[in-house]
PDB file of C-alpha atoms and ligand atoms in Angstrom:
ATOM      1  CA  MET A   1      15.760   6.615  -7.318  1.00 80.00           C
ATOM      2  CA  ALA A   2      17.665   4.521  -4.476  1.00 93.00           C
ATOM      3  CA  TYR A   3      15.936   2.748  -1.772  1.00 97.00           C
ATOM      4  CA  ASP A   4      15.377   5.520   2.275  1.00 97.00           C
ATOM      5  CA  ARG A   5      15.865   2.710   4.388  1.00 97.00           C
ATOM      6  CA  ASN A   6      14.415   5.420   6.838  1.00 98.00           C
ATOM      7  CA  ASN A   7      10.928   5.748   5.292  1.00 98.00           C
ATOM      8  CA  ILE A   8       8.051   5.487   7.686  1.00 98.00           C
ATOM      9  CA  PHE A   9       7.007   2.126   5.920  1.00 98.00           C
ATOM     10  CA  ALA A  10      10.470   0.918   6.281  1.00 98.00           C
ATOM     11  CA  ARG A  11      10.539   1.896  10.236  1.00 98.00           C
ATOM     12  CA  ILE A  12       7.272   0.173  10.642  1.00 98.00           C
ATOM     13  CA  LEU A  13       8.142  -3.387   9.141  1.00 98.00           C
ATOM     14  CA  ARG A  14      11.446  -2.836  11.281  1.00 98.00           C
ATOM     15  CA  GLY A  15       8.683  -2.706  14.319  1.00 98.00           C
ATOM     16  CA  GLU A  16      10.119   1.348  15.432  1.00 98.00           C
ATOM     17  CA  ILE A  17       6.778   2.293  14.328  1.00 97.00           C
ATOM     18  CA  PRO A  18       3.231   1.023  15.608  1.00 98.00           C
ATOM     19  CA  CYS A  19       1.447   0.398  13.236  1.00 98.00           C
ATOM     20  CA  LYS A  20      -2.858  -1.371  13.312  1.00 98.00           C
ATOM     21  CA  LYS A  21      -1.977  -4.504  11.208  1.00 98.00           C
ATOM     22  CA  VAL A  22      -5.176  -6.537   9.526  1.00 98.00           C
ATOM     23  CA  TYR A  23      -2.782  -9.028   7.556  1.00 98.00           C
ATOM     24  CA  GLU A  24       1.066 -10.540   7.255  1.00 98.00           C
ATOM     25  CA  ASP A  25       3.213 -13.083   5.597  1.00 98.00           C
ATOM     26  CA  ALA A  26       6.033 -14.369   4.540  1.00 98.00           C
ATOM     27  CA  HIS A  27       6.420 -11.079   1.919  1.00 98.00           C
ATOM     28  CA  VAL A  28       3.548  -9.036   2.430  1.00 98.00           C
ATOM     29  CA  LEU A  29       2.321  -5.857   4.726  1.00 99.00           C
ATOM     30  CA  ALA A  30      -1.452  -4.338   5.938  1.00 99.00           C
ATOM     31  CA  PHE A  31      -2.190  -2.228   7.842  1.00 99.00           C
ATOM     32  CA  HIS A  32      -4.810   0.733   8.335  1.00 98.00           C
ATOM     33  CA  ASP A  33      -3.794   3.885   7.051  1.00 98.00           C
ATOM     34  CA  ILE A  34      -3.279   6.596   9.498  1.00 98.00           C
ATOM     35  CA  ARG A  35      -5.731   9.417   8.366  1.00 98.00           C
ATOM     36  CA  PRO A  36      -8.241   7.274   6.137  1.00 98.00           C
ATOM     37  CA  GLN A  37     -10.294   8.880   3.887  1.00 97.00           C
ATOM     38  CA  THR A  38     -13.057   6.076   3.137  1.00 98.00           C
ATOM     39  CA  PRO A  39     -14.344   3.320   6.002  1.00 98.00           C
ATOM     40  CA  VAL A  40     -12.299   0.790   4.876  1.00 98.00           C
ATOM     41  CA  HIS A  41      -8.495   2.009   3.931  1.00 98.00           C
ATOM     42  CA  VAL A  42      -5.752  -0.453   4.116  1.00 99.00           C
ATOM     43  CA  LEU A  43      -2.321  -0.128   3.185  1.00 99.00           C
ATOM     44  CA  VAL A  44      -0.413  -3.079   1.199  1.00 99.00           C
ATOM     45  CA  ILE A  45       3.138  -3.067   1.426  1.00 99.00           C
ATOM     46  CA  PRO A  46       5.640  -5.884   0.110  1.00 98.00           C
ATOM     47  CA  LYS A  47       8.474  -6.663   2.783  1.00 98.00           C
ATOM     48  CA  GLY A  48      11.369  -6.276  -0.050  1.00 98.00           C
ATOM     49  CA  GLU A  49      12.860  -3.045  -0.541  1.00 98.00           C
ATOM     50  CA  TYR A  50      10.936  -1.108  -3.547  1.00 98.00           C
ATOM     51  CA  VAL A  51      10.352   2.679  -4.227  1.00 98.00           C
ATOM     52  CA  SER A  52       6.987   1.950  -5.494  1.00 98.00           C
ATOM     53  CA  LEU A  53       5.163   0.231  -8.623  1.00 98.00           C
ATOM     54  CA  ASP A  54       7.364   1.054 -11.146  1.00 97.00           C
ATOM     55  CA  ASP A  55      10.993  -0.684  -8.983  1.00 98.00           C
ATOM     56  CA  PHE A  56       7.983  -3.308  -7.877  1.00 98.00           C
ATOM     57  CA  ALA A  57       7.430  -4.421 -11.277  1.00 98.00           C
ATOM     58  CA  ALA A  58      10.940  -4.569 -12.617  1.00 98.00           C
ATOM     59  CA  GLN A  59      12.796  -5.693  -9.137  1.00 98.00           C
ATOM     60  CA  ALA A  60      10.071  -8.016  -7.415  1.00 98.00           C
ATOM     61  CA  SER A  61      10.790 -11.424  -7.879  1.00 98.00           C
ATOM     62  CA  ASP A  62       7.694 -13.781  -9.145  1.00 98.00           C
ATOM     63  CA  ALA A  63       7.121 -14.939  -5.826  1.00 98.00           C
ATOM     64  CA  GLU A  64       6.839 -11.332  -4.592  1.00 98.00           C
ATOM     65  CA  ILE A  65       4.165 -10.474  -6.923  1.00 98.00           C
ATOM     66  CA  VAL A  66       2.287 -13.416  -6.657  1.00 98.00           C
ATOM     67  CA  ALA A  67       2.076 -12.954  -2.934  1.00 98.00           C
ATOM     68  CA  PHE A  68       1.402  -9.362  -3.028  1.00 98.00           C
ATOM     69  CA  THR A  69      -1.292  -9.794  -5.446  1.00 98.00           C
ATOM     70  CA  ARG A  70      -3.283 -12.772  -3.445  1.00 98.00           C
ATOM     71  CA  ALA A  71      -2.650 -10.772  -0.566  1.00 98.00           C
ATOM     72  CA  VAL A  72      -4.574  -7.535  -1.557  1.00 98.00           C
ATOM     73  CA  GLY A  73      -7.543  -9.670  -3.307  1.00 98.00           C
ATOM     74  CA  LYS A  74      -7.784 -11.547   0.429  1.00 98.00           C
ATOM     75  CA  ILE A  75      -7.445  -8.421   2.712  1.00 98.00           C
ATOM     76  CA  ALA A  76     -10.512  -6.935   0.325  1.00 98.00           C
ATOM     77  CA  ARG A  77     -13.011  -9.686   1.053  1.00 98.00           C
ATOM     78  CA  ASP A  78     -11.963 -10.426   4.490  1.00 98.00           C
ATOM     79  CA  ALA A  79     -12.582  -6.503   4.361  1.00 98.00           C
ATOM     80  CA  GLY A  80     -15.458  -6.904   4.104  1.00 98.00           C
ATOM     81  CA  VAL A  81     -16.103  -4.931   0.291  1.00 98.00           C
ATOM     82  CA  ALA A  82     -15.710  -7.429  -1.954  1.00 98.00           C
ATOM     83  CA  ASP A  83     -19.321  -7.433  -2.450  1.00 98.00           C
ATOM     84  CA  SER A  84     -20.370  -3.730  -2.362  1.00 98.00           C
ATOM     85  CA  GLY A  85     -17.192  -3.041  -3.822  1.00 98.00           C
ATOM     86  CA  TYR A  86     -13.492  -0.987  -3.562  1.00 98.00           C
ATOM     87  CA  ARG A  87     -11.005   0.859  -5.066  1.00 98.00           C
ATOM     88  CA  ILE A  88      -7.053  -0.216  -5.301  1.00 98.00           C
ATOM     89  CA  LEU A  89      -4.629   3.005  -5.938  1.00 98.00           C
ATOM     90  CA  ALA A  90      -1.205   2.845  -6.341  1.00 98.00           C
ATOM     91  CA  ASN A  91       0.911   6.069  -6.433  1.00 98.00           C
ATOM     92  CA  HIS A  92       4.058   5.950  -8.329  1.00 97.00           C
ATOM     93  CA  GLY A  93       6.146   9.425  -8.480  1.00 96.00           C
ATOM     94  CA  ARG A  94       5.862  13.323  -8.404  1.00 96.00           C
ATOM     95  CA  ASP A  95       2.814  13.829 -10.647  1.00 95.00           C
ATOM     96  CA  ALA A  96       1.363  11.463  -8.664  1.00 96.00           C
ATOM     97  CA  ASN A  97       2.105  12.698  -5.333  1.00 96.00           C
ATOM     98  CA  GLN A  98       3.687  10.128  -3.578  1.00 97.00           C
ATOM     99  CA  GLU A  99       4.289  10.888  -0.340  1.00 98.00           C
ATOM    100  CA  VAL A 100       6.408   7.401   1.297  1.00 98.00           C
ATOM    101  CA  PRO A 101       8.877   6.460  -0.997  1.00 98.00           C
ATOM    102  CA  HIS A 102       7.810   2.284  -0.110  1.00 98.00           C
ATOM    103  CA  PHE A 103       5.890   0.511  -2.355  1.00 98.00           C
ATOM    104  CA  HIS A 104       2.460   0.011  -1.747  1.00 98.00           C
ATOM    105  CA  VAL A 105      -1.147   0.046  -2.383  1.00 98.00           C
ATOM    106  CA  HIS A 106      -4.763   1.547  -0.794  1.00 98.00           C
ATOM    107  CA  ILE A 107      -7.376  -0.537  -0.821  1.00 98.00           C
ATOM    108  CA  PHE A 108     -10.401   2.180  -0.464  1.00 98.00           C
ATOM    109  CA  GLY A 109     -13.873   0.917   0.598  1.00 98.00           C
ATOM    110  CA  GLY A 110     -16.891   0.909   2.613  1.00 98.00           C
ATOM    111  CA  ARG A 111     -18.544   3.955   0.629  1.00 98.00           C
ATOM    112  CA  SER A 112     -19.682   5.106  -2.966  1.00 97.00           C
ATOM    113  CA  LEU A 113     -16.146   6.109  -4.124  1.00 96.00           C
ATOM    114  CA  GLY A 114     -17.211   8.844  -6.553  1.00 92.00           C
ATOM    115  CA  ARG A 115     -15.523   9.560  -9.788  1.00 89.00           C
ATOM    116  CA  MET A 116     -11.895   7.850 -10.481  1.00 88.00           C
ATOM    117  CA  ILE A 117      -9.685  10.819 -10.353  1.00 85.00           C
ATOM    118  CA  GLY A 118     -10.204  14.451  -9.588  1.00 77.00           C
ATOM    119  CA  ARG A 119     -10.461  17.213 -12.669  1.00 74.00           C
ATOM    120  CA  GLU A 120      -7.973  19.187 -12.050  1.00 67.00           C
TER     121      GLU A 120
HETATM  122  P1  5GP C   1       1.113   8.395  -0.540  1.00 71.48           P
HETATM  123  O1  5GP C   1       0.355   9.407  -0.961  1.00 71.48           O
HETATM  124  O2  5GP C   1       2.470   7.776  -0.526  1.00 71.48           O
HETATM  125  O3  5GP C   1       0.406   6.986  -1.944  1.00 71.48           O
HETATM  126  O4  5GP C   1      -0.085   7.883   0.248  1.00 71.48           O
HETATM  127  C1  5GP C   1       0.923   7.470   1.923  1.00 71.48           C
HETATM  128  C2  5GP C   1      -0.423   7.500   3.264  1.00 71.48           C
HETATM  129  O5  5GP C   1       0.838   6.466   3.909  1.00 71.48           O
HETATM  130  C3  5GP C   1      -0.970   8.231   2.738  1.00 71.48           C
HETATM  131  O6  5GP C   1      -2.818   8.128   3.131  1.00 71.48           O
HETATM  132  C4  5GP C   1      -0.794   8.399   4.433  1.00 71.48           C
HETATM  133  O7  5GP C   1      -1.977   9.200   5.478  1.00 71.48           O
HETATM  134  C5  5GP C   1       0.073   6.965   5.315  1.00 71.48           C
HETATM  135  N1  5GP C   1       0.649   7.371   6.188  1.00 71.48           N
HETATM  136  C6  5GP C   1       1.499   8.266   6.318  1.00 71.48           C
HETATM  137  N2  5GP C   1       2.635   7.869   7.700  1.00 71.48           N
HETATM  138  C7  5GP C   1       1.811   6.661   8.144  1.00 71.48           C
HETATM  139  C8  5GP C   1       2.336   6.042   9.120  1.00 71.48           C
HETATM  140  O8  5GP C   1       3.086   6.074   9.965  1.00 71.48           O
HETATM  141  N3  5GP C   1       1.162   5.206   9.423  1.00 71.48           N
HETATM  142  C9  5GP C   1       0.038   4.800   8.564  1.00 71.48           C
HETATM  143  N4  5GP C   1      -0.632   3.626   8.925  1.00 71.48           N
HETATM  144  N5  5GP C   1       0.292   4.937   7.429  1.00 71.48           N
HETATM  145  C10 5GP C   1       0.762   6.562   7.275  1.00 71.48           C
END
């Protein structure tokens, strides 16, 4: 799947659409989800143009992958959920209902998160 430069997160990265930023470094941006599903619901995205985890895992540089992973841990810690617990989730493709075609990880926390996955 080709990267769509007009996807909503590409537009957030270009500053065309606002976001509630919680973290930024050379490779990573993180912001609150616009429709939070838990008290803590942060989206972490690479600044590079990757459609999903599949694309990121195959194409990103070691520096980008290290920065991304470290950022996810730090953001969760800074959000105060490292002790109580949190869940990270990355949707890839149709069966996962990926909505935005720019790789992102959700960080959910701030309450008990129940079952890992729906039964459907
Ligand atoms: P996906 O299903 O692709 O893993 O999740 C996309 C997420 O992006 C959803 O949780 C949705 O609420 C969030 N989202 C969609 N548009 C925007 C936006 O314009 N701003 C922010 N902050 N989040 C968005």
